[in-house]
Tab-separated table of C-alpha atoms and ligand atoms in Angstrom:
chain	number	residue	atom	x	y	z
A	30	UNK	CA	-6.033	-11.029	-29.369
A	31	UNK	CA	-3.357	-13.418	-28.133
A	32	UNK	CA	-1.900	-13.331	-24.649
A	33	UNK	CA	1.568	-11.904	-24.109
A	34	UNK	CA	3.088	-14.820	-22.070
A	35	UNK	CA	6.806	-14.586	-21.090
A	36	UNK	CA	8.721	-17.396	-19.419
A	37	UNK	CA	11.545	-17.297	-16.874
A	38	UNK	CA	10.833	-13.602	-16.583
A	39	UNK	CA	13.042	-11.462	-14.243
A	40	UNK	CA	11.001	-9.768	-11.538
A	41	UNK	CA	13.847	-7.691	-10.040
A	42	UNK	CA	12.751	-4.522	-12.015
A	43	UNK	CA	9.191	-5.123	-10.815
A	44	UNK	CA	9.822	-4.904	-7.070
A	45	UNK	CA	11.040	-1.833	-5.030
A	46	UNK	CA	12.992	-4.215	-2.674
A	47	UNK	CA	15.096	-5.090	-5.881
A	48	UNK	CA	15.011	-8.806	-4.952
A	49	UNK	CA	16.281	-11.107	-7.679
A	50	UNK	CA	13.481	-13.520	-8.578
A	51	UNK	CA	12.041	-15.160	-11.708
A	52	UNK	CA	8.498	-15.897	-12.774
A	53	UNK	CA	8.002	-19.218	-14.626
A	54	UNK	CA	5.174	-17.482	-16.407
A	55	UNK	CA	4.587	-13.667	-16.635
A	56	UNK	CA	1.615	-12.201	-18.321
A	57	UNK	CA	1.014	-8.512	-18.879
A	58	UNK	CA	-2.691	-7.639	-18.603
A	59	UNK	CA	-2.935	-4.622	-20.856
A	60	UNK	CA	-6.587	-4.982	-21.948
A	61	UNK	CA	-9.744	-6.445	-20.402
A	62	UNK	CA	-9.701	-9.118	-23.165
A	63	UNK	CA	-6.414	-10.452	-21.784
A	64	UNK	CA	-8.301	-11.429	-18.642
A	65	UNK	CA	-10.694	-13.618	-20.519
A	66	UNK	CA	-7.739	-15.239	-22.240
A	67	UNK	CA	-6.046	-15.974	-18.829
A	68	UNK	CA	-9.091	-17.700	-17.453
A	69	UNK	CA	-9.449	-19.903	-20.570
A	70	UNK	CA	-5.769	-20.807	-20.775
A	71	UNK	CA	-5.031	-21.391	-17.100
A	72	UNK	CA	-8.366	-22.804	-16.010
A	73	UNK	CA	-9.020	-20.349	-13.144
A	74	UNK	CA	-5.663	-20.139	-11.400
A	75	UNK	CA	-4.116	-19.627	-8.830
A	76	UNK	CA	-2.331	-16.537	-9.841
A	77	UNK	CA	-0.119	-13.873	-8.261
A	78	UNK	CA	-1.304	-10.400	-9.196
A	79	UNK	CA	1.409	-7.777	-9.454
A	80	UNK	CA	1.027	-4.022	-9.535
A	81	UNK	CA	4.080	-1.770	-8.976
A	82	UNK	CA	5.740	-4.312	-6.627
A	83	UNK	CA	6.081	-1.730	-3.837
A	84	UNK	CA	4.346	-3.762	-1.186
A	85	UNK	CA	5.432	-7.262	-2.139
A	86	UNK	CA	8.437	-9.217	-0.904
A	87	UNK	CA	9.630	-11.959	-3.278
A	88	UNK	CA	10.648	-14.577	-0.696
A	89	UNK	CA	11.067	-17.276	-3.331
A	90	UNK	CA	13.732	-17.184	-6.037
A	91	UNK	CA	11.389	-18.768	-8.592
A	92	UNK	CA	7.579	-18.206	-8.732
A	93	UNK	CA	5.782	-21.142	-10.296
A	94	UNK	CA	2.327	-19.605	-10.079
A	95	UNK	CA	1.618	-17.457	-13.142
A	96	UNK	CA	2.238	-13.773	-12.384
A	97	UNK	CA	-0.342	-11.386	-13.822
A	98	UNK	CA	0.897	-7.793	-14.144
A	99	UNK	CA	-2.113	-5.556	-13.894
A	100	UNK	CA	-1.163	-2.861	-16.400
A	101	UNK	CA	-4.554	-1.619	-17.630
A	102	UNK	CA	-4.417	2.175	-18.336
A	103	UNK	CA	-6.888	5.019	-18.501
A	104	UNK	CA	-8.510	7.705	-16.326
A	105	UNK	CA	-11.959	9.241	-16.909
A	106	UNK	CA	-14.487	11.561	-15.329
A	107	UNK	CA	-17.695	9.526	-14.881
A	108	UNK	CA	-20.021	11.998	-13.285
A	109	UNK	CA	-20.170	15.617	-12.111
A	110	UNK	CA	-22.533	16.570	-9.235
A	111	UNK	CA	-22.879	19.755	-7.265
A	112	UNK	CA	-19.727	19.677	-5.181
A	113	UNK	CA	-18.465	16.242	-6.262
A	114	UNK	CA	-17.114	14.220	-9.085
A	115	UNK	CA	-16.818	10.502	-9.704
A	116	UNK	CA	-13.563	9.659	-11.342
A	117	UNK	CA	-12.396	6.247	-12.502
A	118	UNK	CA	-8.804	5.081	-12.914
A	119	UNK	CA	-7.670	1.759	-14.391
A	120	UNK	CA	-5.671	-0.531	-12.122
A	121	UNK	CA	-2.331	-0.076	-13.903
A	122	UNK	CA	-2.251	3.742	-13.494
A	123	UNK	CA	0.553	4.971	-11.271
A	124	UNK	CA	-0.993	6.089	-7.982
A	125	UNK	CA	0.900	9.394	-7.646
A	126	UNK	CA	0.280	10.342	-11.304
A	127	UNK	CA	-3.420	9.714	-10.789
A	128	UNK	CA	-3.391	11.941	-7.628
A	129	UNK	CA	-1.661	14.698	-9.770
A	130	UNK	CA	-4.321	14.255	-12.497
A	131	UNK	CA	-7.001	14.940	-9.931
A	132	UNK	CA	-5.229	17.885	-8.448
A	133	UNK	CA	-4.715	19.502	-11.915
A	134	UNK	CA	-8.510	19.492	-12.243
A	135	UNK	CA	-9.071	20.715	-8.715
A	136	UNK	CA	-10.654	17.429	-7.506
A	137	UNK	CA	-9.973	17.098	-3.795
A	138	UNK	CA	-9.664	14.230	-1.335
A	139	UNK	CA	-6.498	12.362	-2.335
A	140	UNK	CA	-3.878	15.144	-1.757
A	141	UNK	CA	-2.671	13.652	1.544
A	142	UNK	CA	-1.957	10.428	-0.263
A	143	UNK	CA	0.548	12.101	-2.717
A	144	UNK	CA	3.769	10.216	-3.557
A	145	UNK	CA	2.727	6.855	-2.247
A	146	UNK	CA	4.453	4.400	-4.654
A	147	UNK	CA	2.497	1.758	-6.582
A	148	UNK	CA	-0.553	1.449	-8.695
A	149	UNK	CA	-4.187	2.443	-8.424
A	150	UNK	CA	-5.316	-1.188	-8.418
A	151	UNK	CA	-3.312	-2.067	-5.346
A	152	UNK	CA	-4.573	0.947	-3.405
A	153	UNK	CA	-7.836	-0.598	-2.121
A	154	UNK	CA	-6.148	-3.995	-1.407
A	155	UNK	CA	-4.035	-2.403	1.297
A	156	UNK	CA	-6.440	0.473	1.973
A	157	UNK	CA	-3.377	2.688	1.647
A	158	UNK	CA	-3.099	5.603	4.049
A	159	UNK	CA	-0.907	8.515	5.034
A	160	UNK	CA	-1.240	11.813	6.937
A	161	UNK	CA	-4.660	11.039	8.423
A	162	UNK	CA	-6.323	9.866	5.218
A	163	UNK	CA	-7.007	6.443	3.849
A	164	UNK	CA	-8.238	5.323	0.427
A	165	UNK	CA	-11.502	4.127	1.977
A	166	UNK	CA	-12.413	7.809	2.772
A	167	UNK	CA	-13.037	8.667	-0.906
A	168	UNK	CA	-13.482	5.265	-2.513
A	169	UNK	CA	-16.748	4.944	-4.471
A	170	UNK	CA	-16.455	1.542	-6.210
A	171	UNK	CA	-14.006	-1.215	-7.095
A	172	UNK	CA	-14.483	-3.029	-10.379
A	173	UNK	CA	-12.931	-6.506	-10.192
A	174	UNK	CA	-12.657	-9.523	-12.432
A	175	UNK	CA	-13.061	-13.015	-10.926
A	176	UNK	CA	-10.068	-15.097	-12.141
A	177	UNK	CA	-11.959	-18.335	-11.251
A	178	UNK	CA	-15.071	-17.887	-13.366
A	179	UNK	CA	-14.498	-14.786	-15.518
A	180	UNK	CA	-17.281	-12.707	-14.018
A	181	UNK	CA	-17.109	-8.957	-13.264
A	182	UNK	CA	-18.319	-7.483	-9.973
A	183	UNK	CA	-18.599	-3.955	-8.596
A	184	UNK	CA	-17.755	-3.681	-4.896
A	185	UNK	CA	-19.012	-0.738	-2.893
A	186	UNK	CA	-16.701	0.721	-0.213
A	187	UNK	CA	-18.693	-1.240	2.425
A	188	UNK	CA	-18.283	-4.481	0.487
A	189	UNK	CA	-14.495	-3.910	0.368
A	190	UNK	CA	-14.534	-4.375	4.202
A	191	UNK	CA	-11.800	-1.851	4.747
A	192	UNK	CA	-9.774	-1.781	7.909
A	193	UNK	CA	-6.261	-0.521	8.788
A	194	UNK	CA	-4.098	-1.710	5.767
A	195	UNK	CA	-6.628	-4.401	5.146
A	196	UNK	CA	-9.590	-5.226	2.890
A	197	UNK	CA	-11.688	-8.077	1.628
A	198	UNK	CA	-9.111	-8.603	-1.158
A	199	UNK	CA	-6.434	-9.751	1.288
A	200	UNK	CA	-8.521	-12.591	2.688
A	201	UNK	CA	-9.809	-15.985	1.586
A	202	UNK	CA	-12.160	-15.432	-1.326
A	203	UNK	CA	-10.607	-12.040	-2.063
A	204	UNK	CA	-7.493	-13.373	-3.760
A	205	UNK	CA	-9.450	-14.811	-6.745
A	206	UNK	CA	-10.226	-11.207	-7.843
A	207	UNK	CA	-8.043	-8.916	-9.896
A	208	UNK	CA	-8.941	-5.272	-9.568
A	209	UNK	CA	-9.581	-3.774	-12.973
A	210	UNK	CA	-10.520	-0.197	-12.015
A	211	UNK	CA	-11.213	2.007	-9.026
A	212	UNK	CA	-13.638	4.928	-8.788
A	213	UNK	CA	-13.425	7.760	-6.290
A	214	UNK	CA	-15.876	10.354	-5.083
A	215	UNK	CA	-13.930	13.610	-4.907
A	216	UNK	CA	-14.804	17.180	-3.993
A	217	UNK	CA	-15.016	19.892	-6.667
A	218	UNK	CA	-14.580	23.180	-4.900
A	219	UNK	CA	-15.583	23.026	-1.255
A	220	UNK	CA	-12.510	20.956	-0.234
A	221	UNK	CA	-12.173	19.590	3.334
A	222	UNK	CA	-8.463	19.856	4.015
A	223	UNK	CA	-6.773	17.574	6.563
A	224	UNK	CA	-3.815	19.486	7.928
A	225	UNK	CA	-3.490	18.260	11.491
A	226	UNK	CA	-1.406	15.135	10.934
A	227	UNK	CA	2.308	14.901	10.829
A	228	UNK	CA	4.137	17.992	9.741
A	229	UNK	CA	1.663	19.270	7.101
A	230	UNK	CA	0.645	22.425	8.939
A	231	UNK	CA	4.160	23.404	10.018
A	232	UNK	CA	5.454	22.814	6.441
A	233	UNK	CA	2.705	25.095	5.052
A	234	UNK	CA	3.422	27.720	7.751
A	235	UNK	CA	7.144	27.551	6.930
A	236	UNK	CA	6.288	28.315	3.304
A	237	UNK	CA	4.058	31.181	4.579
A	238	UNK	CA	0.922	29.654	3.038
A	239	UNK	CA	-2.027	30.944	5.031
A	240	UNK	CA	-4.984	29.663	2.933
A	241	UNK	CA	-3.714	26.436	1.429
A	242	UNK	CA	-5.233	24.846	-1.684
A	243	UNK	CA	-5.293	21.084	-2.227
A	244	UNK	CA	-2.199	21.492	-4.452
A	245	UNK	CA	-0.384	23.261	-1.595
A	246	UNK	CA	-1.207	20.351	0.666
A	247	UNK	CA	0.017	17.847	-1.842
A	248	UNK	CA	3.255	19.728	-2.322
A	249	UNK	CA	3.731	19.821	1.475
A	250	UNK	CA	3.171	16.084	1.723
A	251	UNK	CA	5.569	15.478	-1.201
A	252	UNK	CA	8.245	17.630	0.480
A	253	UNK	CA	7.844	15.876	3.882
A	254	UNK	CA	7.925	12.423	2.264
A	255	UNK	CA	11.043	13.298	0.140
A	256	UNK	CA	12.849	14.561	3.217
A	257	UNK	CA	11.876	11.669	5.515
A	258	UNK	CA	11.456	8.456	3.532
A	259	UNK	CA	14.144	6.495	1.789
A	260	UNK	CA	13.807	6.505	-2.027
A	261	UNK	CA	13.627	2.844	-3.120
A	262	UNK	CA	15.660	3.786	-6.289
A	263	UNK	CA	18.633	4.471	-3.985
A	264	UNK	CA	17.824	2.250	-1.006
A	265	UNK	CA	15.591	-0.633	-2.014
A	266	UNK	CA	12.686	-1.092	0.396
A	267	UNK	CA	8.911	-1.527	0.509
A	268	UNK	CA	7.901	1.222	2.938
A	269	UNK	CA	6.670	0.242	6.371
A	270	UNK	CA	7.463	-3.491	6.741
A	271	UNK	CA	5.212	-4.000	9.742
A	272	UNK	CA	1.816	-2.703	10.740
A	273	UNK	CA	1.492	-0.516	13.831
A	274	UNK	CA	-0.015	-2.935	16.438
A	275	UNK	CA	-3.518	-2.082	17.737
A	276	UNK	CA	-4.239	-3.184	21.304
A	277	UNK	CA	-7.330	-3.054	23.481
A	278	UNK	CA	-7.416	-0.703	26.459
A	279	UNK	CA	-6.476	-3.375	28.999
A	280	UNK	CA	-3.381	-4.536	27.163
A	281	UNK	CA	-2.366	-0.929	26.573
A	282	UNK	CA	-2.678	-0.067	30.328
A	283	UNK	CA	-0.321	-2.983	31.138
A	284	UNK	CA	2.203	-1.830	28.497
A	285	UNK	CA	2.202	1.811	29.541
A	286	UNK	CA	2.696	0.897	33.218
A	287	UNK	CA	5.848	-0.911	32.252
A	288	UNK	CA	6.893	1.609	29.561
A	289	UNK	CA	5.720	5.056	30.656
A	290	UNK	CA	7.567	6.807	27.785
A	291	UNK	CA	5.830	4.685	25.047
A	292	UNK	CA	4.122	6.832	22.377
A	293	UNK	CA	0.584	5.903	21.238
A	294	UNK	CA	-2.487	7.089	19.266
A	295	UNK	CA	-5.904	6.755	20.764
A	296	UNK	CA	-8.408	5.391	18.176
A	297	UNK	CA	-12.075	6.388	17.984
A	298	UNK	CA	-13.178	2.879	19.034
A	299	UNK	CA	-11.276	3.031	22.309
A	300	UNK	CA	-8.423	0.871	21.055
A	301	UNK	CA	-4.854	2.157	21.024
A	302	UNK	CA	-2.334	2.144	18.157
A	303	UNK	CA	1.344	1.795	19.127
A	304	UNK	CA	4.090	2.840	16.723
A	305	UNK	CA	5.855	-0.326	15.622
A	306	UNK	CA	8.985	1.740	14.844
A	307	UNK	CA	9.329	2.693	18.484
A	308	UNK	CA	9.026	-0.917	19.673
A	309	UNK	CA	11.675	-1.983	17.108
A	310	UNK	CA	14.004	0.900	18.139
A	311	UNK	CA	13.660	-0.025	21.838
A	312	UNK	CA	14.862	-3.563	20.935
A	313	UNK	CA	18.000	-2.011	19.486
A	314	UNK	CA	17.254	-2.928	15.883
A	315	UNK	CA	17.356	0.580	14.318
A	316	UNK	CA	20.240	0.522	11.862
A	317	UNK	CA	20.736	-3.234	12.643
A	318	UNK	CA	21.822	-5.634	10.016
A	319	UNK	CA	21.534	-9.347	9.179
A	320	UNK	CA	23.466	-10.404	6.106
A	321	UNK	CA	22.448	-8.078	3.250
A	322	UNK	CA	19.186	-7.098	4.936
A	323	UNK	CA	19.007	-4.147	7.387
A	324	UNK	CA	16.775	-1.854	9.356
A	325	UNK	CA	16.987	1.701	8.021
A	326	UNK	CA	19.085	4.009	10.209
A	327	UNK	CA	16.394	6.698	10.440
A	328	UNK	CA	13.280	4.557	10.108
A	329	UNK	CA	13.063	1.446	12.288
A	330	UNK	CA	9.884	0.452	10.408
A	331	UNK	CA	11.564	0.261	7.107
A	332	UNK	CA	13.663	-2.776	6.196
A	333	UNK	CA	16.093	-2.350	3.340
A	334	UNK	CA	18.084	-4.408	0.877
A	335	UNK	CA	21.734	-3.355	1.238
A	336	UNK	CA	22.452	-5.067	-2.130
A	337	UNK	CA	22.061	-8.647	-3.187
A	338	UNK	CA	19.667	-9.543	-0.329
A	339	UNK	CA	17.363	-12.492	-0.955
A	340	UNK	CA	13.787	-12.448	0.172
A	341	UNK	CA	14.662	-15.138	2.733
A	342	UNK	CA	17.311	-12.831	4.271
A	343	UNK	CA	14.746	-10.059	4.643
A	344	UNK	CA	12.257	-12.463	6.138
A	345	UNK	CA	14.925	-13.773	8.564
A	346	UNK	CA	15.641	-10.250	9.758
A	347	UNK	CA	11.890	-9.610	10.111
A	348	UNK	CA	11.593	-12.858	12.164
A	349	UNK	CA	14.368	-11.712	14.583
A	350	UNK	CA	12.696	-8.428	15.041
A	351	UNK	CA	9.279	-10.005	15.659
A	352	UNK	CA	10.819	-12.371	18.267
A	353	UNK	CA	12.591	-9.584	20.147
A	354	UNK	CA	9.534	-7.339	20.211
A	355	UNK	CA	7.372	-10.205	21.390
A	356	UNK	CA	9.852	-11.121	24.128
A	357	UNK	CA	10.248	-7.583	25.394
A	358	UNK	CA	6.713	-6.214	24.964
A	359	UNK	CA	4.522	-9.239	24.480
A	360	UNK	CA	3.323	-7.728	21.217
A	361	UNK	CA	3.394	-9.673	17.915
A	362	UNK	CA	4.216	-7.435	14.968
A	363	UNK	CA	2.179	-8.250	11.831
A	364	UNK	CA	3.679	-7.796	8.430
A	365	UNK	CA	2.291	-4.917	6.234
A	366	UNK	CA	4.322	-6.156	3.283
A	367	UNK	CA	2.955	-9.165	1.410
A	368	UNK	CA	5.430	-12.105	1.014
A	369	UNK	CA	4.892	-13.760	-2.370
A	370	UNK	CA	5.037	-17.257	-0.784
A	371	UNK	CA	1.866	-16.487	1.163
A	372	UNK	CA	0.033	-15.668	-2.044
A	373	UNK	CA	1.286	-18.545	-4.114
A	374	UNK	CA	1.797	-22.298	-3.523
A	375	UNK	CA	5.383	-23.250	-4.316
B	22	FAD	C1	8.975	4.155	-0.066
B	22	FAD	C2	7.619	3.566	0.151
B	22	FAD	C3	6.662	4.309	0.901
B	22	FAD	C4	5.386	3.829	1.136
B	22	FAD	N1	4.507	4.542	1.800
B	22	FAD	C5	3.242	4.095	2.039
B	22	FAD	C6	2.267	4.862	2.755
B	22	FAD	O1	2.589	6.016	3.091
B	22	FAD	N2	1.077	4.376	2.958
B	22	FAD	C7	0.724	3.099	2.528
B	22	FAD	O2	-0.404	2.706	2.783
B	22	FAD	N3	1.609	2.351	1.875
B	22	FAD	C8	2.854	2.819	1.595
B	22	FAD	N4	3.743	2.050	0.812
B	22	FAD	C9	3.383	0.697	0.422
B	22	FAD	C10	2.850	0.715	-1.108
B	22	FAD	O3	3.214	1.830	-1.755
B	22	FAD	C11	1.362	0.468	-1.188
B	22	FAD	O4	0.909	-0.627	-0.507
B	22	FAD	C12	0.843	0.436	-2.659
B	22	FAD	O5	-0.556	0.442	-2.726
B	22	FAD	C13	1.370	-0.873	-3.332
B	22	FAD	O6	1.051	-0.752	-4.686
B	22	FAD	P1	1.691	-1.719	-5.792
B	22	FAD	O7	1.027	-1.416	-7.079
B	22	FAD	O8	3.181	-1.573	-5.790
B	22	FAD	O9	1.253	-3.147	-5.223
B	22	FAD	P2	2.088	-4.531	-5.248
B	22	FAD	O10	3.242	-4.412	-4.324
B	22	FAD	O11	2.379	-4.868	-6.688
B	22	FAD	O12	0.969	-5.458	-4.619
B	22	FAD	C14	0.549	-5.315	-3.301
B	22	FAD	C15	-0.563	-6.322	-3.066
B	22	FAD	O13	-1.711	-5.983	-3.817
B	22	FAD	C16	-2.042	-7.029	-4.721
B	22	FAD	N5	-2.431	-6.385	-6.008
B	22	FAD	C17	-1.733	-5.435	-6.709
B	22	FAD	N6	-2.492	-5.059	-7.755
B	22	FAD	C18	-3.665	-5.748	-7.737
B	22	FAD	C19	-4.837	-5.713	-8.525
B	22	FAD	N7	-4.927	-4.919	-9.613
B	22	FAD	N8	-5.881	-6.493	-8.185
B	22	FAD	C20	-5.777	-7.272	-7.091
B	22	FAD	N9	-4.679	-7.332	-6.269
B	22	FAD	C21	-3.643	-6.547	-6.608
B	22	FAD	C22	-0.795	-7.881	-4.847
B	22	FAD	O14	-1.106	-9.209	-5.235
B	22	FAD	C23	-0.227	-7.761	-3.488
B	22	FAD	O15	-0.865	-8.608	-2.584
B	22	FAD	C24	5.018	2.539	0.565
B	22	FAD	C25	5.972	1.813	-0.129
B	22	FAD	C26	7.233	2.370	-0.324
B	22	FAD	C27	8.215	1.579	-1.170
């Protein structure tokens, strides 16, 4: 089967920041055979792998590295055990639709991750997380294709080296892999609900739900997210632009002495997570604007494209925010979003 190669292909519809950008070469990966064709034709890369474009910032107007759109489809039940199932979804499946597929069959574990934009294949790359749950909690295996030599490898959760919004696939050596499918170990009936994060419990109580099911939890999460987060179709954005910084105890003690009102979350390993949104807000950036790029008025962690912003403009705003937070708090904010220039040589 021949490869579907497009040239000077517009990427604006493929990124939730709605940045105008063109790929010199754009290849849709719709079948595993396409991957073999890519290795043969492009001699091992490099490539930029694209899922739903909800965590990428195109900070170049033209991408010279071939862009591979991971659009493999399919979901299947691999195994049924006493109280668990193993389910595999191909990388190009929409994440939220996959979560709904699981909920319809009463498979539990992903309900708190409802409505996160993007694809199944990108979920382990970032170790996506929300409302007290991360993908690593239920991940069974990642099937990935090596774009350098055409081999397939199965990574266990341990081999994925998950951390907060981080995994093996974001580091040197990891970028030569394209994730083909992801398998999850989910509960069948004895579900362990996680209700104590954010407004899940109060939302369920307000709906007078006393014994919630996994579907009730998902619906509560969807309602909270719809109310609180800007919809990229109306306000182009890529969710949290920065990671919440994690400091050791000593650095935290110094910070809290100077800023006694600073919120924080104690982590199990003794470190402390500080909400980046609070730091940004203290620096006066909430609702702030630089050219066509802005900080959302209700969410200081979300940068938005007001219309016609370039990736450079968004990065310039991000740089100003990083400088101000560093000056005032001595904390360097790390990007959660992936700039395309860091993944591809120009
Ligand atoms: C409104 C909004 C809310 C969000 N809320 C959350 C949230 O609550 N929690 C959270 O964790 N994230 C959140 N995000 C971020 C985003 O949804 C996730 O990071 C998501 O997993 C990105 O998926 P994607 O398919 O769009 O990835 P892309 O943006 O296309 O790619 C992201 C990265 O993964 C790589 N990649 C993509 N597919 C593959 C593949 N098949 N193989 C190898 N590498 C691949 C890309 O090269 C890139 O480095 C939010 C984003 C938005 C816009």
